[in-house]
Coordinates of C-alpha atoms in Angstrom, one line a residue:
M1 CA 25.7 18.3 -31.7
A2 CA 22.5 16.6 -30.9
T3 CA 19.4 18.8 -30.6
Q4 CA 18.0 18.9 -27.0
H5 CA 14.2 18.5 -27.4
P6 CA 11.9 19.9 -24.7
L7 CA 10.5 17.3 -22.3
P8 CA 6.8 16.6 -22.4
A9 CA 4.5 17.9 -19.6
V10 CA 4.0 16.4 -16.2
V11 CA 0.4 16.8 -15.0
T12 CA 0.2 18.0 -11.4
V13 CA -2.9 17.1 -9.4
E14 CA -3.8 18.4 -5.9
E15 CA -4.5 14.9 -4.5
T16 CA -4.8 11.3 -5.5
G17 CA -4.6 7.9 -4.1
S18 CA -1.6 6.8 -6.1
T19 CA 0.2 8.5 -9.1
Q20 CA 1.4 5.0 -10.0
Q21 CA -2.0 3.5 -10.3
D22 CA -3.3 6.6 -12.1
L23 CA -0.5 6.5 -14.7
L24 CA -0.6 2.7 -15.2
A25 CA -4.3 3.2 -16.2
A26 CA -3.8 6.3 -18.3
A27 CA -0.6 5.6 -20.1
V28 CA -2.1 2.9 -22.4
D29 CA -2.8 6.0 -24.5
E30 CA 0.6 6.4 -26.0
Q31 CA -0.1 9.6 -27.9
R32 CA -1.4 11.5 -24.8
W33 CA 1.3 10.1 -22.5
P34 CA 4.7 10.0 -24.4
H35 CA 8.1 9.1 -23.2
L36 CA 9.0 11.0 -19.9
S37 CA 5.5 12.4 -19.4
G38 CA 3.9 11.8 -16.0
I39 CA 1.6 12.6 -13.1
R40 CA 2.7 14.4 -9.9
A41 CA 0.5 14.7 -6.8
L42 CA 0.8 17.4 -4.2
R43 CA -0.7 15.0 -1.8
Q44 CA -0.8 11.2 -2.2
T45 CA -3.0 9.2 0.2
S46 CA -2.3 5.6 -0.8
G47 CA 1.3 5.4 -2.0
R48 CA 3.0 2.1 -2.7
G49 CA 6.5 0.8 -2.5
R50 CA 7.9 -2.5 -3.8
A51 CA 6.2 -5.8 -2.9
G52 CA 3.0 -3.9 -2.1
R53 CA 4.4 -2.1 0.9
T54 CA 2.8 1.2 1.8
W55 CA 4.5 4.6 1.7
E56 CA 3.2 7.1 4.2
T57 CA 3.6 10.8 3.6
D58 CA 1.0 12.3 6.0
R59 CA 3.7 14.0 8.1
L60 CA 6.0 14.8 5.2
A61 CA 6.3 17.2 2.4
A62 CA 7.3 15.0 -0.5
L63 CA 7.9 14.9 -4.2
T64 CA 5.5 12.2 -5.4
V65 CA 5.6 11.5 -9.2
S66 CA 5.2 8.7 -11.7
L67 CA 6.8 8.9 -15.2
V68 CA 6.2 6.7 -18.2
L69 CA 9.3 5.5 -20.0
R70 CA 9.1 4.4 -23.6
P71 CA 12.8 4.1 -24.6
A72 CA 13.9 2.6 -27.9
L73 CA 15.4 -0.4 -26.1
P74 CA 14.9 -4.1 -26.2
V75 CA 12.9 -5.5 -23.3
Q76 CA 16.0 -7.3 -22.0
R77 CA 17.4 -3.8 -21.1
W78 CA 14.3 -2.8 -19.1
P79 CA 15.6 -4.0 -15.7
W80 CA 18.0 -1.1 -15.9
L81 CA 15.3 1.5 -16.0
P82 CA 14.6 1.9 -12.3
L83 CA 18.4 1.8 -11.6
L84 CA 18.9 4.6 -14.1
T85 CA 16.1 6.5 -12.5
G86 CA 18.0 6.2 -9.3
V87 CA 21.1 7.5 -10.9
A88 CA 19.2 10.5 -12.2
V89 CA 17.9 11.2 -8.7
V90 CA 21.3 10.9 -7.1
D91 CA 22.9 13.2 -9.7
A92 CA 20.2 15.8 -9.4
L93 CA 20.5 15.7 -5.6
A94 CA 24.3 16.0 -5.9
A95 CA 23.9 19.1 -8.0
A96 CA 21.6 20.5 -5.2
G97 CA 24.3 19.8 -2.6
A98 CA 22.9 16.5 -1.1
P99 CA 25.4 13.6 -1.1
A100 CA 22.9 10.9 -2.0
A101 CA 23.7 7.4 -3.2
L102 CA 21.8 4.3 -4.4
K103 CA 21.0 1.3 -2.1
W104 CA 20.2 -1.5 -4.5
P105 CA 17.6 -2.1 -5.9
N106 CA 15.4 0.9 -5.4
D107 CA 16.3 3.2 -2.5
V108 CA 18.0 6.6 -2.5
V109 CA 19.9 7.2 0.7
L110 CA 21.8 9.9 2.5
P111 CA 24.7 9.5 5.1
A112 CA 24.0 9.4 8.8
R113 CA 26.2 9.7 11.8
S114 CA 24.7 6.8 13.7
E115 CA 23.9 3.2 12.9
A116 CA 20.4 2.0 12.0
P117 CA 19.7 -1.8 11.9
G118 CA 19.8 -3.0 8.3
W119 CA 20.8 0.4 7.0
G120 CA 24.2 1.1 8.5
R121 CA 25.1 4.8 8.5
R122 CA 22.6 5.6 5.8
R123 CA 19.0 6.7 5.9
K124 CA 16.4 6.4 3.2
V125 CA 15.3 9.7 1.6
G126 CA 13.5 8.2 -1.4
G127 CA 12.3 5.1 -3.2
I128 CA 11.6 4.0 -6.8
L129 CA 9.0 1.6 -8.1
A130 CA 8.9 0.3 -11.7
E131 CA 6.0 -1.5 -13.3
V132 CA 5.5 -2.6 -16.9
L133 CA 2.5 -1.3 -18.7
P134 CA -0.2 -3.7 -20.1
G135 CA 0.9 -5.1 -23.4
G136 CA 4.5 -4.2 -22.7
R137 CA 4.1 -0.7 -24.1
G138 CA 6.5 0.9 -21.7
V139 CA 7.4 1.1 -18.0
V140 CA 5.9 3.4 -15.4
V141 CA 8.4 4.5 -12.8
G142 CA 7.2 5.9 -9.5
L143 CA 9.4 8.2 -7.5
G144 CA 8.9 9.4 -3.9
L145 CA 11.4 11.8 -2.2
N146 CA 11.1 13.1 1.3
L147 CA 11.5 16.8 1.2
D148 CA 10.7 18.0 4.8
G149 CA 8.8 17.0 7.8
E150 CA 8.8 13.9 10.2
P151 CA 9.5 10.5 8.6
P152 CA 7.3 7.7 10.1
V153 CA 10.3 5.4 10.7
A154 CA 13.7 5.8 12.3
W155 CA 15.6 4.7 9.2
A156 CA 14.2 7.4 7.0
T157 CA 15.2 11.0 6.6
T158 CA 14.4 14.2 4.6
L159 CA 16.4 16.5 2.3
A160 CA 15.7 19.4 4.7
A161 CA 17.3 17.5 7.5
H162 CA 20.5 17.5 5.4
G163 CA 20.3 21.2 4.6
C164 CA 18.9 20.7 1.1
R165 CA 15.8 22.7 0.3
V166 CA 15.6 22.6 -3.4
P167 CA 12.0 23.3 -4.8
A168 CA 10.2 20.1 -5.8
E169 CA 9.6 21.5 -9.3
D170 CA 13.3 22.2 -9.9
L171 CA 14.2 18.8 -8.6
L172 CA 11.8 17.1 -10.8
D173 CA 13.0 19.0 -13.9
A174 CA 16.6 18.0 -13.0
V175 CA 15.7 14.3 -12.6
R176 CA 13.9 14.2 -15.9
A177 CA 16.6 16.0 -17.8
R178 CA 19.3 13.7 -16.4
L179 CA 17.2 10.6 -17.0
S180 CA 16.5 11.6 -20.6
T181 CA 20.3 11.9 -21.1
L182 CA 21.0 8.5 -19.5
L183 CA 18.4 6.7 -21.5
A184 CA 19.9 8.0 -24.7
S185 CA 23.5 7.0 -23.7
D186 CA 25.3 3.8 -24.6
P187 CA 23.8 0.9 -22.7
D188 CA 27.2 -0.8 -22.5
G189 CA 28.2 1.9 -20.0
W190 CA 25.2 1.6 -17.7
R191 CA 26.7 -1.0 -15.4
E192 CA 29.6 1.3 -14.5
V193 CA 27.4 4.3 -14.2
V194 CA 25.1 2.6 -11.7
A195 CA 27.9 0.9 -9.8
Q196 CA 29.7 4.2 -9.2
R197 CA 26.7 5.5 -7.3
C198 CA 25.6 2.2 -5.5
V199 CA 26.8 1.9 -1.9
T200 CA 25.5 -1.6 -1.7
I201 CA 28.5 -2.8 -3.8
G202 CA 31.3 -3.7 -1.5
A203 CA 29.0 -4.0 1.5
R204 CA 28.1 -7.2 3.4
V205 CA 24.4 -7.9 2.9
R206 CA 21.6 -10.2 3.9
V207 CA 19.0 -10.8 1.2
Q208 CA 15.6 -12.2 2.0
L209 CA 14.2 -14.2 -0.9
P210 CA 10.7 -15.7 -1.5
G211 CA 9.9 -18.8 0.5
G212 CA 11.9 -17.8 3.5
R213 CA 15.2 -18.4 1.8
E214 CA 18.1 -16.1 2.6
A215 CA 21.4 -15.2 0.9
G216 CA 24.3 -13.5 2.6
G217 CA 27.7 -12.4 1.8
T218 CA 29.5 -9.5 0.1
A219 CA 27.8 -7.6 -2.8
V220 CA 30.6 -7.7 -5.4
G221 CA 28.9 -6.1 -8.4
L222 CA 26.1 -6.1 -10.9
D223 CA 25.6 -8.5 -13.8
E224 CA 24.5 -7.6 -17.3
V225 CA 20.9 -7.0 -16.4
G226 CA 21.5 -5.1 -13.2
A227 CA 21.1 -8.0 -10.8
L228 CA 23.2 -7.8 -7.6
V229 CA 26.0 -10.4 -7.4
V230 CA 26.5 -11.7 -3.9
E231 CA 29.6 -13.7 -3.0
D232 CA 29.3 -16.0 0.1
A233 CA 32.1 -17.0 2.5
D234 CA 33.0 -20.0 0.3
G235 CA 33.4 -17.9 -2.8
G236 CA 30.1 -19.0 -4.4
R237 CA 28.3 -16.3 -6.3
T238 CA 24.5 -15.7 -6.6
A239 CA 22.9 -13.1 -8.8
V240 CA 19.7 -11.8 -7.2
T241 CA 17.2 -9.8 -9.2
A242 CA 15.1 -6.9 -7.9
G243 CA 11.9 -8.9 -8.6
D244 CA 13.1 -11.8 -6.4
V245 CA 14.2 -9.7 -3.4
E246 CA 11.8 -9.2 -0.6
H247 CA 14.3 -7.3 1.6
L248 CA 17.9 -6.4 1.4
R249 CA 19.7 -5.3 4.6
T250 CA 23.2 -4.2 5.3
A251 CA 24.9 -6.6 7.7
P252 CA 26.3 -5.1 10.9
E253 CA 29.9 -5.2 9.5
G254 CA 28.8 -3.2 6.4
R255 CA 28.6 0.5 5.7

């Protein structure tokens, strides 16, 4: 039986602009910031999402944390890291009684009774942002989860609104423990692990790409690097990567 090693510390600060920016600057020191260490902020004033979008938490209680990942993996496997982080979050929330799922490429969602444009009967409860450290010495993964309060947009929600009030510290411990296990597992099984938790697969989607281009069709699966495979009405297939997607929305017919 493999020995379970204790996880390194996560430093908690009262307030910062962005845990992501702080850790990207600090984690060049590999000895001080080992695999799965990180920075958590009790209040974050300048949070970021993908493509430079802002993430507001002024009216929310939120878990805001960034972790450095230094897995013994070839760089070609790194696109799976934010997806596996999403799996870890979904599994931790499931254990806490919240039926979360992944919305490719970086959203954690909970079910809703009503439709929201582009989201179907789902609402965003969290997001994930992954950025490579200078020199390729690892990946910093930022995680934001809405715990309680008033989301600033109609397509967002909180864990408390779904009856889940797990303490942020316990949730973070569960996410890191699950992520540690996933990263040590067989990479050949990652596609299935992610697909099982991804509600985007099987849904009709509209994908906005750089330059005003758009792809639409049914999301039929993931390829070997975690890109979303979209099949159009003529049977043609396009693999879109997270780095190329500006927006992905569920079409009205999808759920």
